[in-house]
């Protein structure tokens, strides 16, 4: 089956045809680094992590670019978010940027999000932004007004094609300066004149100032991926004005298509405590949970599982109940993997049980089929859960299973659940899992010694106490194995 992607530009699912065979260029709008990231960011970047992982699993040579916004993203009252945070902390702007950029990557690392190939910063690409602005002015798609430079939306006949908004119906939702120097309310700033107190400032042909928010992505995407590339990703909340403005300025400057496929993630919502209805988790509303706070209560894999049980394009509501369900689902997978790897460590070198290999081939085919359908991670997880049901039946049977079959099952879990979905570790003997396993093995050894000493009461006590903790023991000819229930 050919990989299909729902293209927001055109509102339809399309076969994926990269510009260059076997190679993919993908740009995803990154964070504005002025505070710790929250779970809404986790939803977007975990989702695109799986997109990147799956493209590589399918054999594509992927170049993944994700920017860091450290200048130009203004609040509704025209204040730069970085400068506002710097004033609050009595810190230098670049101190704020470094602190929260590091925090962002710490969070992503903890969630198992593989780092982009390139993470360019807006402040490090001001010359490229100035060059694109100069081209837009020369092409009469932008104009200078009192030291500011604005994109003229009426000069672009296609403006609004991503968000399906007519220019005539648009108000100034771009959170830019509204002054009388604009020709149209929807015109957006490419360059802003810096007032004397504005710290982040660069020299330009139009005077001292700083770039607008949108121009950074156009300039950096072009630098690293070319004027026309394969996939552009981001959150649905930024479809207007940010993504819309990206397309307009890029295609007006380069006179060719910008990104061929647009993928936008749905919002992560929380229930409003008063109305009981879902509302977007956001910093502006103050209803957010930082990734760091969430990781203090949940395993990273549980958070990933929660995010991936919803299609990337759909909104999802965060709740304790939803996380409890994710925890249960992930543990079901993990328990099977633990038991599998235990048995693999003691399995005989034989081909016993190799009839199960056909089941693994079917699982891999089913997984690719559903993931080829617009990266459908919920259905991908369902394939793994169906496989787990059969794996548990096999592992808990009395039949001998050879090492080659167990290794093939382990490779399937590692490839699909680990390499693609990022839910299952390649090894199960790290961190807390290692300590937990070591303690259980120690108690099993104590029980074995009690049985050898004919102290059956003590043996039964250890077994029952482990069962109460959700650890089930199974005595076999070659020793005792355990699994979590």
Tab-separated table of C-alpha atoms in Angstrom:
chain	number	residue	atom	x	y	z
A	1	UNK	CA	0.000	0.000	0.000
A	2	UNK	CA	1.178	3.520	-0.771
A	3	UNK	CA	1.603	5.884	2.157
A	4	UNK	CA	-1.369	8.261	2.291
A	5	UNK	CA	-1.282	11.670	4.003
A	6	UNK	CA	-4.229	13.916	4.765
A	7	UNK	CA	-3.163	17.208	3.226
A	8	UNK	CA	-4.729	20.170	5.045
A	9	UNK	CA	-3.920	22.179	1.921
A	10	UNK	CA	-6.821	20.883	-0.148
A	11	UNK	CA	-8.564	19.005	2.684
A	12	UNK	CA	-8.081	15.524	1.259
A	13	UNK	CA	-6.028	12.389	1.714
A	14	UNK	CA	-3.379	12.004	-0.972
A	15	UNK	CA	-0.738	9.415	-1.926
A	16	UNK	CA	2.643	10.552	-0.670
A	17	UNK	CA	4.984	11.322	-3.544
A	18	UNK	CA	8.231	12.917	-2.338
A	19	UNK	CA	10.005	15.446	-4.512
A	20	UNK	CA	13.078	13.220	-4.669
A	21	UNK	CA	12.711	9.458	-4.648
A	22	UNK	CA	13.690	7.946	-1.323
A	23	UNK	CA	14.281	11.331	0.332
A	24	UNK	CA	11.947	13.496	2.422
A	25	UNK	CA	12.315	17.044	3.695
A	26	UNK	CA	10.094	17.916	6.668
A	27	UNK	CA	9.776	21.217	8.536
A	28	UNK	CA	7.812	21.464	11.788
A	29	UNK	CA	7.127	24.728	13.606
A	30	UNK	CA	8.968	24.557	16.922
A	31	UNK	CA	8.361	26.191	20.312
A	32	UNK	CA	8.694	29.792	21.407
A	33	UNK	CA	11.127	29.358	24.285
A	34	UNK	CA	9.959	31.680	27.058
A	35	UNK	CA	8.519	29.160	29.550
A	36	UNK	CA	8.565	25.436	30.256
A	37	UNK	CA	6.753	23.366	27.648
A	38	UNK	CA	3.343	21.903	28.472
A	39	UNK	CA	1.408	18.813	27.427
A	40	UNK	CA	-0.047	20.589	24.412
A	41	UNK	CA	3.485	20.832	23.047
A	42	UNK	CA	4.013	17.166	23.899
A	43	UNK	CA	1.045	16.186	21.731
A	44	UNK	CA	2.424	17.979	18.692
A	45	UNK	CA	6.027	16.888	18.995
A	46	UNK	CA	5.350	13.280	20.023
A	47	UNK	CA	3.015	13.037	17.028
A	48	UNK	CA	5.640	14.326	14.602
A	49	UNK	CA	8.261	12.156	16.277
A	50	UNK	CA	6.202	9.140	15.203
A	51	UNK	CA	5.812	10.583	11.700
A	52	UNK	CA	9.603	10.948	11.469
A	53	UNK	CA	10.208	7.481	12.922
A	54	UNK	CA	7.739	5.858	10.545
A	55	UNK	CA	9.143	7.587	7.473
A	56	UNK	CA	12.560	6.216	8.398
A	57	UNK	CA	11.065	2.792	9.128
A	58	UNK	CA	9.630	2.842	5.595
A	59	UNK	CA	13.135	3.443	4.269
A	60	UNK	CA	13.064	7.170	3.521
A	61	UNK	CA	16.152	9.317	4.042
A	62	UNK	CA	14.516	12.043	6.154
A	63	UNK	CA	15.875	15.526	6.831
A	64	UNK	CA	13.816	16.840	9.757
A	65	UNK	CA	14.044	20.558	10.568
A	66	UNK	CA	12.300	22.104	13.581
A	67	UNK	CA	12.919	25.727	14.488
A	68	UNK	CA	13.364	27.463	17.824
A	69	UNK	CA	11.553	30.823	18.030
A	70	UNK	CA	13.611	33.167	20.191
A	71	UNK	CA	12.590	36.565	18.787
A	72	UNK	CA	9.629	38.232	17.107
A	73	UNK	CA	6.686	36.312	18.615
A	74	UNK	CA	4.559	39.100	20.047
A	75	UNK	CA	1.742	39.049	22.563
A	76	UNK	CA	-1.608	40.716	21.825
A	77	UNK	CA	-0.362	43.935	23.430
A	78	UNK	CA	2.615	44.024	21.023
A	79	UNK	CA	5.222	42.946	23.593
A	80	UNK	CA	7.823	40.358	22.638
A	81	UNK	CA	7.245	37.212	24.713
A	82	UNK	CA	10.971	36.737	25.324
A	83	UNK	CA	11.420	40.293	26.581
A	84	UNK	CA	8.383	40.068	28.861
A	85	UNK	CA	9.740	36.907	30.461
A	86	UNK	CA	13.216	38.418	30.769
A	87	UNK	CA	11.763	41.385	32.661
A	88	UNK	CA	9.813	39.064	34.966
A	89	UNK	CA	12.956	37.080	35.791
A	90	UNK	CA	15.310	40.065	35.806
A	91	UNK	CA	17.383	38.186	33.268
A	92	UNK	CA	18.961	38.754	29.885
A	93	UNK	CA	16.746	37.771	26.913
A	94	UNK	CA	19.241	35.165	25.735
A	95	UNK	CA	19.399	33.822	29.297
A	96	UNK	CA	15.683	33.151	29.027
A	97	UNK	CA	16.123	31.581	25.602
A	98	UNK	CA	18.934	29.274	26.748
A	99	UNK	CA	17.083	28.241	29.911
A	100	UNK	CA	13.875	27.262	28.164
A	101	UNK	CA	15.507	25.822	25.056
A	102	UNK	CA	17.398	23.425	27.310
A	103	UNK	CA	14.210	22.743	29.239
A	104	UNK	CA	12.364	21.940	26.016
A	105	UNK	CA	14.962	19.438	24.861
A	106	UNK	CA	15.123	17.883	28.342
A	107	UNK	CA	11.371	17.308	28.146
A	108	UNK	CA	11.547	15.901	24.631
A	109	UNK	CA	14.422	13.594	25.577
A	110	UNK	CA	12.440	12.356	28.568
A	111	UNK	CA	9.427	11.614	26.343
A	112	UNK	CA	11.588	9.659	23.930
A	113	UNK	CA	11.220	12.257	21.177
A	114	UNK	CA	14.176	11.902	18.853
A	115	UNK	CA	15.868	15.208	18.158
A	116	UNK	CA	15.387	16.911	14.789
A	117	UNK	CA	18.323	16.819	12.405
A	118	UNK	CA	18.507	20.623	12.485
A	119	UNK	CA	17.087	22.983	15.139
A	120	UNK	CA	17.738	26.489	13.750
A	121	UNK	CA	17.049	29.588	15.809
A	122	UNK	CA	15.284	32.641	14.479
A	123	UNK	CA	17.888	34.993	15.990
A	124	UNK	CA	20.654	33.135	14.174
A	125	UNK	CA	19.048	33.607	10.749
A	126	UNK	CA	18.252	37.310	10.619
A	127	UNK	CA	20.316	37.852	7.404
A	128	UNK	CA	18.249	35.206	5.601
A	129	UNK	CA	15.042	36.847	6.795
A	130	UNK	CA	16.193	40.275	5.656
A	131	UNK	CA	17.101	38.861	2.243
A	132	UNK	CA	13.630	37.344	1.808
A	133	UNK	CA	11.990	40.604	2.872
A	134	UNK	CA	14.046	42.496	0.295
A	135	UNK	CA	12.833	40.091	-2.379
A	136	UNK	CA	9.211	40.599	-1.320
A	137	UNK	CA	9.604	44.367	-1.523
A	138	UNK	CA	11.214	44.097	-4.963
A	139	UNK	CA	8.337	41.866	-6.115
A	140	UNK	CA	5.822	44.426	-4.789
A	141	UNK	CA	4.399	41.984	-2.255
A	142	UNK	CA	5.611	44.087	0.687
A	143	UNK	CA	5.958	47.747	1.549
A	144	UNK	CA	7.907	49.914	3.988
A	145	UNK	CA	6.056	52.195	6.385
A	146	UNK	CA	7.896	54.252	9.005
A	147	UNK	CA	10.643	51.676	9.558
A	148	UNK	CA	8.245	48.709	9.544
A	149	UNK	CA	7.818	46.329	6.613
A	150	UNK	CA	4.437	44.696	5.957
A	151	UNK	CA	3.298	41.977	3.622
A	152	UNK	CA	0.524	43.173	1.345
A	153	UNK	CA	-2.119	40.425	1.534
A	154	UNK	CA	-4.072	41.913	-1.373
A	155	UNK	CA	-1.056	41.333	-3.619
A	156	UNK	CA	-1.473	37.549	-3.197
A	157	UNK	CA	-4.550	36.213	-4.969
A	158	UNK	CA	-4.219	32.885	-3.106
A	159	UNK	CA	-4.009	34.376	0.375
A	160	UNK	CA	-6.232	32.361	2.725
A	161	UNK	CA	-6.005	29.061	0.805
A	162	UNK	CA	-4.768	27.020	3.797
A	163	UNK	CA	-7.240	28.282	6.387
A	164	UNK	CA	-10.035	28.895	3.847
A	165	UNK	CA	-10.445	32.508	4.994
A	166	UNK	CA	-11.414	35.273	2.600
A	167	UNK	CA	-9.318	38.412	2.950
A	168	UNK	CA	-12.474	40.508	2.937
A	169	UNK	CA	-13.706	38.675	6.042
A	170	UNK	CA	-10.459	38.795	7.995
A	171	UNK	CA	-9.927	41.106	10.886
A	172	UNK	CA	-6.489	41.843	12.317
A	173	UNK	CA	-5.975	38.518	14.089
A	174	UNK	CA	-2.243	38.462	13.459
A	175	UNK	CA	-1.346	40.145	16.766
A	176	UNK	CA	0.841	42.668	14.995
A	177	UNK	CA	1.002	46.457	15.253
A	178	UNK	CA	-2.295	47.917	14.097
A	179	UNK	CA	-1.082	51.456	13.434
A	180	UNK	CA	-2.234	53.660	10.587
A	181	UNK	CA	0.818	52.651	8.555
A	182	UNK	CA	-0.923	49.421	7.450
A	183	UNK	CA	-2.761	49.402	4.129
A	184	UNK	CA	-5.062	46.527	5.121
A	185	UNK	CA	-5.939	45.192	8.602
A	186	UNK	CA	-4.732	41.705	7.654
A	187	UNK	CA	-1.323	42.882	6.403
A	188	UNK	CA	1.293	41.376	8.685
A	189	UNK	CA	4.705	42.533	9.774
A	190	UNK	CA	7.824	41.132	8.173
A	191	UNK	CA	10.092	43.583	9.995
A	192	UNK	CA	9.365	45.728	13.067
A	193	UNK	CA	10.973	49.001	13.965
A	194	UNK	CA	12.689	48.697	17.352
A	195	UNK	CA	11.862	51.345	19.892
A	196	UNK	CA	14.825	52.613	21.965
A	197	UNK	CA	13.966	50.321	24.896
A	198	UNK	CA	13.660	47.208	22.726
A	199	UNK	CA	16.686	45.026	23.508
A	200	UNK	CA	16.477	42.515	20.646
A	201	UNK	CA	17.480	44.613	17.625
A	202	UNK	CA	19.410	44.316	14.374
A	203	UNK	CA	20.441	46.712	11.620
A	204	UNK	CA	18.515	46.457	8.377
A	205	UNK	CA	17.946	48.451	5.167
A	206	UNK	CA	14.846	49.918	6.893
A	207	UNK	CA	16.534	50.890	10.129
A	208	UNK	CA	17.175	49.161	13.446
A	209	UNK	CA	14.513	46.574	14.225
A	210	UNK	CA	13.719	42.890	14.479
A	211	UNK	CA	11.958	40.293	12.308
A	212	UNK	CA	8.290	39.431	12.584
A	213	UNK	CA	7.240	36.006	13.813
A	214	UNK	CA	6.214	34.384	10.520
A	215	UNK	CA	9.180	35.233	8.312
A	216	UNK	CA	11.593	33.091	10.329
A	217	UNK	CA	9.997	29.796	9.266
A	218	UNK	CA	9.926	30.737	5.600
A	219	UNK	CA	13.577	31.796	5.615
A	220	UNK	CA	14.877	28.823	7.581
A	221	UNK	CA	12.799	26.238	5.715
A	222	UNK	CA	14.181	27.563	2.438
A	223	UNK	CA	17.758	27.565	3.711
A	224	UNK	CA	17.751	23.960	4.880
A	225	UNK	CA	15.113	22.276	2.696
A	226	UNK	CA	14.817	24.483	-0.366
A	227	UNK	CA	12.062	26.780	-1.596
A	228	UNK	CA	9.824	23.758	-2.267
A	229	UNK	CA	9.899	20.736	0.049
A	230	UNK	CA	7.745	17.781	1.056
A	231	UNK	CA	6.040	18.113	4.449
A	232	UNK	CA	5.248	21.062	6.710
A	233	UNK	CA	3.945	20.283	10.178
A	234	UNK	CA	2.592	22.196	13.132
A	235	UNK	CA	-0.406	22.637	15.391
A	236	UNK	CA	-3.883	23.394	14.085
A	237	UNK	CA	-4.044	26.457	16.345
A	238	UNK	CA	-1.411	28.166	14.207
A	239	UNK	CA	-3.099	27.574	10.860
A	240	UNK	CA	-4.019	31.253	10.949
A	241	UNK	CA	-2.201	33.543	11.000
A	242	UNK	CA	1.172	31.812	11.203
A	243	UNK	CA	0.954	29.012	8.632
A	244	UNK	CA	-1.183	31.067	6.273
A	245	UNK	CA	1.355	33.856	6.339
A	246	UNK	CA	4.228	31.422	5.817
A	247	UNK	CA	2.708	30.199	2.583
A	248	UNK	CA	1.901	33.678	1.315
A	249	UNK	CA	5.335	35.180	1.881
A	250	UNK	CA	7.249	32.068	0.751
A	251	UNK	CA	5.386	31.572	-2.514
A	252	UNK	CA	5.392	35.296	-3.244
A	253	UNK	CA	9.159	35.481	-2.689
A	254	UNK	CA	10.130	32.242	-4.422
A	255	UNK	CA	7.481	32.064	-7.151
A	256	UNK	CA	6.902	28.343	-6.539
A	257	UNK	CA	4.982	26.077	-4.175
A	258	UNK	CA	6.130	26.110	-0.539
A	259	UNK	CA	5.328	22.741	1.111
A	260	UNK	CA	3.522	20.012	-0.824
A	261	UNK	CA	1.844	18.382	2.197
A	262	UNK	CA	0.546	20.195	5.250
A	263	UNK	CA	0.028	18.132	8.410
A	264	UNK	CA	-1.487	19.833	11.464
A	265	UNK	CA	-2.045	18.265	14.861
A	266	UNK	CA	-5.256	18.640	16.832
A	267	UNK	CA	-5.281	20.463	20.150
A	268	UNK	CA	-4.807	18.921	23.562
A	269	UNK	CA	-7.781	20.037	25.629
A	270	UNK	CA	-8.791	20.051	29.273
A	271	UNK	CA	-12.258	20.250	30.747
A	272	UNK	CA	-13.280	23.712	31.879
A	273	UNK	CA	-13.964	23.386	35.637
A	274	UNK	CA	-17.024	25.638	35.444
A	275	UNK	CA	-18.581	24.737	32.102
A	276	UNK	CA	-17.430	21.126	31.910
A	277	UNK	CA	-16.591	21.516	28.222
A	278	UNK	CA	-13.218	20.894	26.523
A	279	UNK	CA	-11.018	23.963	26.084
A	280	UNK	CA	-7.540	24.173	24.609
A	281	UNK	CA	-4.633	23.772	27.005
A	282	UNK	CA	-2.557	26.919	26.610
A	283	UNK	CA	-0.262	29.243	28.480
A	284	UNK	CA	-2.453	32.223	27.692
A	285	UNK	CA	-5.421	30.590	29.451
A	286	UNK	CA	-3.301	29.428	32.380
A	287	UNK	CA	-4.874	25.941	32.272
A	288	UNK	CA	-1.748	24.068	31.276
A	289	UNK	CA	0.257	21.264	32.870
A	290	UNK	CA	3.973	21.389	32.205
A	291	UNK	CA	5.628	18.300	30.835
A	292	UNK	CA	7.896	18.281	33.871
A	293	UNK	CA	4.923	18.199	36.242
A	294	UNK	CA	3.271	15.456	34.207
A	295	UNK	CA	6.459	13.380	34.259
A	296	UNK	CA	6.475	13.589	38.044
A	297	UNK	CA	3.192	11.629	38.055
A	298	UNK	CA	3.352	9.461	34.949
A	299	UNK	CA	5.917	7.392	33.087
A	300	UNK	CA	7.044	8.936	29.792
A	301	UNK	CA	5.702	5.890	27.939
A	302	UNK	CA	2.274	6.346	29.535
A	303	UNK	CA	2.140	9.933	28.281
A	304	UNK	CA	3.212	8.833	24.803
A	305	UNK	CA	0.623	6.040	24.835
A	306	UNK	CA	-2.086	8.540	25.823
A	307	UNK	CA	-1.102	10.881	22.979
A	308	UNK	CA	-0.808	8.136	20.361
A	309	UNK	CA	-4.178	6.550	21.119
A	310	UNK	CA	-5.673	9.580	19.376
A	311	UNK	CA	-4.985	10.281	15.707
A	312	UNK	CA	-2.497	13.131	15.393
A	313	UNK	CA	-5.032	15.363	13.608
A	314	UNK	CA	-7.762	14.937	16.235
A	315	UNK	CA	-8.199	16.883	19.468
A	316	UNK	CA	-7.837	14.903	22.679
A	317	UNK	CA	-9.020	15.654	26.221
A	318	UNK	CA	-6.523	15.230	29.044
A	319	UNK	CA	-7.910	13.662	32.208
A	320	UNK	CA	-6.842	11.359	35.026
A	321	UNK	CA	-9.176	8.698	33.638
A	322	UNK	CA	-7.600	8.904	30.193
A	323	UNK	CA	-4.115	8.584	31.678
A	324	UNK	CA	-5.203	5.632	33.809
A	325	UNK	CA	-6.441	3.906	30.664
A	326	UNK	CA	-3.169	4.687	28.894
A	327	UNK	CA	-1.213	3.306	31.844
A	328	UNK	CA	-3.209	0.071	31.726
A	329	UNK	CA	-2.757	-0.278	27.962
A	330	UNK	CA	0.975	0.357	28.073
A	331	UNK	CA	1.506	-2.029	30.989
A	332	UNK	CA	-0.297	-4.789	29.095
A	333	UNK	CA	2.237	-4.427	26.289
A	334	UNK	CA	5.149	-4.081	28.674
A	335	UNK	CA	4.196	-7.111	30.759
A	336	UNK	CA	4.181	-9.277	27.649
A	337	UNK	CA	7.589	-7.926	26.635
A	338	UNK	CA	9.029	-8.565	30.107
A	339	UNK	CA	7.764	-12.142	30.137
A	340	UNK	CA	8.989	-12.656	26.573
A	341	UNK	CA	12.503	-11.468	27.385
A	342	UNK	CA	12.618	-13.556	30.555
A	343	UNK	CA	11.834	-16.676	28.606
A	344	UNK	CA	14.233	-15.684	25.841
A	345	UNK	CA	17.075	-15.594	28.366
A	346	UNK	CA	16.482	-19.266	29.221
A	347	UNK	CA	15.113	-20.608	25.932
A	348	UNK	CA	16.623	-23.669	24.246
A	349	UNK	CA	18.293	-23.286	20.870
A	350	UNK	CA	15.578	-24.859	18.763
A	351	UNK	CA	12.915	-24.000	16.190
A	352	UNK	CA	10.062	-25.019	18.495
A	353	UNK	CA	7.088	-22.721	18.033
A	354	UNK	CA	8.204	-21.396	14.672
A	355	UNK	CA	4.635	-21.682	13.412
A	356	UNK	CA	4.095	-18.381	15.223
A	357	UNK	CA	6.319	-16.635	12.685
A	358	UNK	CA	3.392	-16.376	10.286
A	359	UNK	CA	1.475	-14.483	12.978
A	360	UNK	CA	4.373	-12.035	13.264
A	361	UNK	CA	4.448	-11.488	9.513
A	362	UNK	CA	0.720	-10.765	9.564
A	363	UNK	CA	1.170	-8.298	12.436
A	364	UNK	CA	3.914	-6.438	10.595
A	365	UNK	CA	1.799	-6.265	7.445
A	366	UNK	CA	-1.238	-5.035	9.400
A	367	UNK	CA	0.874	-2.449	11.198
A	368	UNK	CA	2.278	-1.050	7.964
A	369	UNK	CA	-1.173	-1.016	6.378
A	370	UNK	CA	-2.716	1.098	9.149
A	371	UNK	CA	0.296	3.364	9.555
A	372	UNK	CA	0.335	3.934	5.798
A	373	UNK	CA	-3.164	5.331	6.282
A	374	UNK	CA	-2.062	8.807	7.415
A	375	UNK	CA	0.155	7.610	10.282
A	376	UNK	CA	-2.768	6.072	12.162
A	377	UNK	CA	-1.082	5.394	15.502
A	378	UNK	CA	-4.295	4.364	17.365
A	379	UNK	CA	-4.780	1.525	14.902
A	380	UNK	CA	-1.076	0.746	15.067
A	381	UNK	CA	-1.382	0.320	18.837
A	382	UNK	CA	-4.442	-1.869	18.294
A	383	UNK	CA	-2.381	-4.145	16.043
A	384	UNK	CA	0.197	-4.480	18.823
A	385	UNK	CA	-2.479	-5.203	21.422
A	386	UNK	CA	-4.017	-7.913	19.209
A	387	UNK	CA	-0.577	-9.429	18.780
A	388	UNK	CA	-0.022	-9.264	22.533
A	389	UNK	CA	-3.127	-11.330	23.163
A	390	UNK	CA	-1.698	-14.120	21.010
A	391	UNK	CA	1.796	-13.717	22.420
A	392	UNK	CA	0.484	-14.091	25.980
A	393	UNK	CA	-1.371	-17.242	24.973
A	394	UNK	CA	1.835	-18.644	23.498
A	395	UNK	CA	4.060	-17.670	26.417
A	396	UNK	CA	1.676	-19.084	29.011
A	397	UNK	CA	1.248	-22.396	27.207
A	398	UNK	CA	3.030	-25.520	28.315
A	399	UNK	CA	4.644	-25.940	24.913
A	400	UNK	CA	8.359	-25.431	24.483
A	401	UNK	CA	9.273	-22.285	22.549
A	402	UNK	CA	12.646	-22.045	20.884
A	403	UNK	CA	14.994	-19.098	21.125
A	404	UNK	CA	14.644	-18.220	17.437
A	405	UNK	CA	10.862	-17.781	17.726
A	406	UNK	CA	11.135	-15.747	20.917
A	407	UNK	CA	13.832	-13.586	19.318
A	408	UNK	CA	11.578	-12.954	16.299
A	409	UNK	CA	8.726	-11.877	18.588
A	410	UNK	CA	11.098	-9.589	20.464
A	411	UNK	CA	12.344	-8.070	17.197
A	412	UNK	CA	8.755	-7.366	16.154
A	413	UNK	CA	7.961	-5.585	19.417
A	414	UNK	CA	11.227	-3.644	19.201
A	415	UNK	CA	10.600	-2.543	15.615
A	416	UNK	CA	6.905	-1.641	15.831
A	417	UNK	CA	6.440	-0.689	19.466
A	418	UNK	CA	9.929	0.662	19.990
A	419	UNK	CA	11.492	2.035	16.824
A	420	UNK	CA	8.252	3.432	15.371
A	421	UNK	CA	5.924	4.240	18.280
A	422	UNK	CA	8.611	4.807	20.905
A	423	UNK	CA	6.569	2.971	23.544
A	424	UNK	CA	8.745	-0.057	24.295
A	425	UNK	CA	12.399	0.037	25.337
A	426	UNK	CA	14.928	-2.063	23.489
A	427	UNK	CA	15.983	-3.478	26.849
A	428	UNK	CA	13.954	-4.022	30.016
A	429	UNK	CA	16.788	-3.825	32.501
A	430	UNK	CA	17.237	-0.073	32.842
A	431	UNK	CA	16.410	2.407	35.579
A	432	UNK	CA	13.494	1.599	37.867
A	433	UNK	CA	12.707	-1.474	35.791
A	434	UNK	CA	16.133	-2.891	36.570
A	435	UNK	CA	15.721	-2.314	40.300
A	436	UNK	CA	12.194	-3.729	40.237
A	437	UNK	CA	13.301	-6.816	38.353
A	438	UNK	CA	16.315	-7.310	40.648
A	439	UNK	CA	14.116	-7.156	43.763
A	440	UNK	CA	11.637	-9.646	42.317
A	441	UNK	CA	14.440	-12.005	41.327
A	442	UNK	CA	15.894	-11.720	44.836
A	443	UNK	CA	12.532	-12.693	46.372
A	444	UNK	CA	12.232	-15.588	43.929
A	445	UNK	CA	15.674	-16.795	45.042
A	446	UNK	CA	14.594	-16.496	48.688
A	447	UNK	CA	11.477	-18.503	47.914
A	448	UNK	CA	13.535	-21.153	46.140
A	449	UNK	CA	15.792	-21.426	49.191
A	450	UNK	CA	12.738	-21.698	51.471
A	451	UNK	CA	11.417	-24.541	49.337
A	452	UNK	CA	14.789	-26.248	49.381
A	453	UNK	CA	14.701	-25.981	53.199
A	454	UNK	CA	11.146	-27.384	53.149
A	455	UNK	CA	9.897	-24.120	54.694
A	456	UNK	CA	6.735	-24.182	52.580
A	457	UNK	CA	4.910	-21.647	54.747
A	458	UNK	CA	7.631	-19.096	54.026
A	459	UNK	CA	7.619	-20.040	50.337
A	460	UNK	CA	3.857	-19.538	50.097
A	461	UNK	CA	4.074	-16.245	51.979
A	462	UNK	CA	6.565	-14.819	49.469
A	463	UNK	CA	4.421	-16.024	46.547
A	464	UNK	CA	1.243	-14.523	48.041
A	465	UNK	CA	2.883	-11.196	48.875
A	466	UNK	CA	4.215	-10.898	45.341
A	467	UNK	CA	0.765	-11.759	43.965
A	468	UNK	CA	-0.745	-8.999	46.104
A	469	UNK	CA	1.700	-6.603	44.420
A	470	UNK	CA	0.647	-7.803	40.970
A	471	UNK	CA	3.587	-10.163	40.390
A	472	UNK	CA	2.516	-13.650	39.330
A	473	UNK	CA	4.978	-16.548	39.632
A	474	UNK	CA	5.021	-19.635	37.460
A	475	UNK	CA	7.167	-22.603	38.424
A	476	UNK	CA	8.610	-24.488	35.479
A	477	UNK	CA	11.074	-27.325	35.034
A	478	UNK	CA	13.834	-24.884	34.125
A	479	UNK	CA	13.049	-22.446	36.948
A	480	UNK	CA	10.506	-19.847	38.056
A	481	UNK	CA	9.386	-17.041	35.772
A	482	UNK	CA	7.321	-14.005	36.719
A	483	UNK	CA	5.026	-11.523	35.046
A	484	UNK	CA	3.130	-8.414	36.087
A	485	UNK	CA	-0.661	-8.576	36.060
